[in-house]
mmCIF file of C-alpha atoms in Angstrom:
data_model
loop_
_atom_site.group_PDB
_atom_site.id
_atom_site.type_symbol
_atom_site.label_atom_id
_atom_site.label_comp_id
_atom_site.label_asym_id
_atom_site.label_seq_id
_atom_site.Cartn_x
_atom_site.Cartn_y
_atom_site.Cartn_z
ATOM 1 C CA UNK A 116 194.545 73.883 117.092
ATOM 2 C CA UNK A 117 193.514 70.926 115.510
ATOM 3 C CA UNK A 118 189.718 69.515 116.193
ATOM 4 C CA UNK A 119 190.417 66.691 113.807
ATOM 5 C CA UNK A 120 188.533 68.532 110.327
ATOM 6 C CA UNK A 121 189.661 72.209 110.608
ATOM 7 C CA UNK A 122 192.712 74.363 111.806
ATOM 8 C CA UNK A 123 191.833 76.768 114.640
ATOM 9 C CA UNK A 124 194.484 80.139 115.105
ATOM 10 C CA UNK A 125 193.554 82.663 117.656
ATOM 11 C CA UNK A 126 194.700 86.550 116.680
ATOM 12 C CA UNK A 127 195.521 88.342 119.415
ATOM 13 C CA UNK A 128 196.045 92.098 117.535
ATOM 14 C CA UNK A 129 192.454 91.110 115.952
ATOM 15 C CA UNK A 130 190.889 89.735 118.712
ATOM 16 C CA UNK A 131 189.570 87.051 116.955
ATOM 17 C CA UNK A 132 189.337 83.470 116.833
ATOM 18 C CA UNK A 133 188.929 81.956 113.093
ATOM 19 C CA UNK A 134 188.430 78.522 111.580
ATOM 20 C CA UNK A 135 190.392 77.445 108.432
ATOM 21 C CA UNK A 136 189.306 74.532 105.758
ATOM 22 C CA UNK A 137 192.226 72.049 105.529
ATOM 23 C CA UNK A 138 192.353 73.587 101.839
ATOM 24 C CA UNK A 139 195.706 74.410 100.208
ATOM 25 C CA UNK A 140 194.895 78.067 100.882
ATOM 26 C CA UNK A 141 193.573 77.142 104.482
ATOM 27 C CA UNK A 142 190.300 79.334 103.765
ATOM 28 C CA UNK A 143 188.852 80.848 106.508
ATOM 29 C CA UNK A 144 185.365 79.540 106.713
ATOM 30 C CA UNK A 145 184.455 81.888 109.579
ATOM 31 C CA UNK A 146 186.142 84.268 112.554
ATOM 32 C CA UNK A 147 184.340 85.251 115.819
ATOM 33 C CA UNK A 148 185.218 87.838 118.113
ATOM 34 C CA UNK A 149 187.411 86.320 120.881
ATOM 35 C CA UNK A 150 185.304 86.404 124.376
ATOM 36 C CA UNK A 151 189.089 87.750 125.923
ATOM 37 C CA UNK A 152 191.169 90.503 124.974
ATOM 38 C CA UNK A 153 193.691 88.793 124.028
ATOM 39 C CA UNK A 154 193.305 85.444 123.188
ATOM 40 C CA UNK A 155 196.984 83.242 123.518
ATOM 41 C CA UNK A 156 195.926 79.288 123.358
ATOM 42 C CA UNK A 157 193.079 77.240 121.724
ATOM 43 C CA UNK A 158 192.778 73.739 122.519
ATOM 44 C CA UNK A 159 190.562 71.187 121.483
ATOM 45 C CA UNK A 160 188.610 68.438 123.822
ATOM 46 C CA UNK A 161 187.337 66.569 121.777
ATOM 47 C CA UNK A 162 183.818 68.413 121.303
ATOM 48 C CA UNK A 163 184.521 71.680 122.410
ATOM 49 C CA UNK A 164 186.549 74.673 121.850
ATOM 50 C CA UNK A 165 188.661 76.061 125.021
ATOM 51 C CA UNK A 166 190.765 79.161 124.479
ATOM 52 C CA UNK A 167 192.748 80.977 127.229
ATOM 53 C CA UNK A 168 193.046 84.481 127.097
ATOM 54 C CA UNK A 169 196.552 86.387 128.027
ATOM 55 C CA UNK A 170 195.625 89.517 130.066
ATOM 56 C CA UNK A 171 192.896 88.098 132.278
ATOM 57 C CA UNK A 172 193.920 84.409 132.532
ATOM 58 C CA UNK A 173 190.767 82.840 132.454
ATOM 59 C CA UNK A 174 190.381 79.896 130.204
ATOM 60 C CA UNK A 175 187.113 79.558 128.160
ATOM 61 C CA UNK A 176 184.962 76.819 127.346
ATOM 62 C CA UNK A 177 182.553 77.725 124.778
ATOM 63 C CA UNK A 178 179.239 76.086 124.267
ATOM 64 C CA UNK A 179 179.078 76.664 120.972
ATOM 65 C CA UNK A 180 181.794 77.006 117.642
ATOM 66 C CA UNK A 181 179.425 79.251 116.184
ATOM 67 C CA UNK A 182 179.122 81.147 119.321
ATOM 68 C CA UNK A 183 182.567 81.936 121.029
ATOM 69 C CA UNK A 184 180.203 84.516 123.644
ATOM 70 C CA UNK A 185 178.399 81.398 124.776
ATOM 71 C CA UNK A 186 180.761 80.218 127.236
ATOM 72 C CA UNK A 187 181.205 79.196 130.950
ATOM 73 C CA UNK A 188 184.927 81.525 132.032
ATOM 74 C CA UNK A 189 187.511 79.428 134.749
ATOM 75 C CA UNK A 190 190.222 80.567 136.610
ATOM 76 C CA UNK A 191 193.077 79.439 138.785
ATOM 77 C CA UNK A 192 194.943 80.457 141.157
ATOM 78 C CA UNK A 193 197.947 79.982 139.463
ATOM 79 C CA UNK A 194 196.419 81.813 135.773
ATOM 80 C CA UNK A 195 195.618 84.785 138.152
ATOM 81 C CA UNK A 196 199.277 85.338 139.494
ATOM 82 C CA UNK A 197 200.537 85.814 136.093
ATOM 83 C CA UNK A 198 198.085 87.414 133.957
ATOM 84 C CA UNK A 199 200.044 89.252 131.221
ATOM 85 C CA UNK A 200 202.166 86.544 130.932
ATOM 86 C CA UNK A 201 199.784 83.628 129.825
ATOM 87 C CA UNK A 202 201.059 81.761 126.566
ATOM 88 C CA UNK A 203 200.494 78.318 126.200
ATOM 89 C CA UNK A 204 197.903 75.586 127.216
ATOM 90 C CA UNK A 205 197.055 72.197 126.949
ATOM 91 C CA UNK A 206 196.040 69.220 128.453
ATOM 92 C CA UNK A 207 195.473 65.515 128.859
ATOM 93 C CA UNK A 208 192.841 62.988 130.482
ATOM 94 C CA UNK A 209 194.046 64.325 134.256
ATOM 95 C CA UNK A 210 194.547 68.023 133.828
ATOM 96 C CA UNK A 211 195.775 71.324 132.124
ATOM 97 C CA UNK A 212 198.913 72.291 131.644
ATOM 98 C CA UNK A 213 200.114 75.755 131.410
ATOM 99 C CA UNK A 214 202.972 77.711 129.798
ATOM 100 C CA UNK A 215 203.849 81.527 130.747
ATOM 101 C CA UNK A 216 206.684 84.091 129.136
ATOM 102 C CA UNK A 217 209.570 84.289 130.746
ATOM 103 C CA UNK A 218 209.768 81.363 133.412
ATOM 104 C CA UNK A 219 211.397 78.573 131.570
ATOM 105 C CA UNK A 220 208.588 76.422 133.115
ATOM 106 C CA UNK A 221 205.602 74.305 132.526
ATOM 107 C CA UNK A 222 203.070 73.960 135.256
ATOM 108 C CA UNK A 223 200.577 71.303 135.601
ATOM 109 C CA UNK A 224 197.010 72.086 137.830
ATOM 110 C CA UNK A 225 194.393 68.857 138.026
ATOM 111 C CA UNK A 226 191.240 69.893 136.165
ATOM 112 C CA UNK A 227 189.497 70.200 139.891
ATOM 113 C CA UNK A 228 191.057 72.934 140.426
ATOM 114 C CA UNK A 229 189.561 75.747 137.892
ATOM 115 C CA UNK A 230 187.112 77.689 139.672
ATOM 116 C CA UNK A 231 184.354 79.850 137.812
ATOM 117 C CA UNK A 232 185.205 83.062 137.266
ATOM 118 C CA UNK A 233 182.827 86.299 137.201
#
């Protein structure tokens, strides 16, 4: 992910989410602890940092990029009836859109419809 400065990568094995200089080396300047297991999709909103994570399909949005544990979890009804198979996410000014393994589909969901999760 791009947040317009610095590259973004999530590592799954790790369980880590790291931030990278736009050097030739892309140095990491730091990497957090992902709030998931298994984190599979960053995206950027403009001001804050949302990752997705694979196993439990709850989407993040963190409060902080200092502080990926400070964060407010979503989930959907649709990111619950495929967890394990979570793998790409996105979205634009009137919702998310969601990619999982295997289907050979893209799903859409209006932003409305995340609900917090525990």
């Amino acid at each position: 992910m791009f947040d317009g400065a610095n590259i973004w990568l999530c590592d799954t094995t790790g369980k880590k989410i790291s931030k990278h200089w736009m050097d030739n080396q892309l140095t990491t300047s730091y990497s957090l602890p992902s709030p998931g297991e298994s984190p599979a999709a960053l995206y950027w909103d403009g001001k804050n940092v949302i990752s997705a994570d694979r196993d439990s399909g709850i989407i993040y949005f963190h409060r902080s990029t200092y502080n990926l544990l400070e964060n407010d979890k979503y989930q959907n009804e649709l990111l619950k009836s495929k967890k394990g198979k979570f793998s790409g996410f996105t979205a634009d000014k009137d919702g998310y859109w969601v990619v999982f393994d295997g289907t050979g589909n893209i799903y859409k969901f209006s932003k409305d419809k995340l609900t917090r999760a525990r």
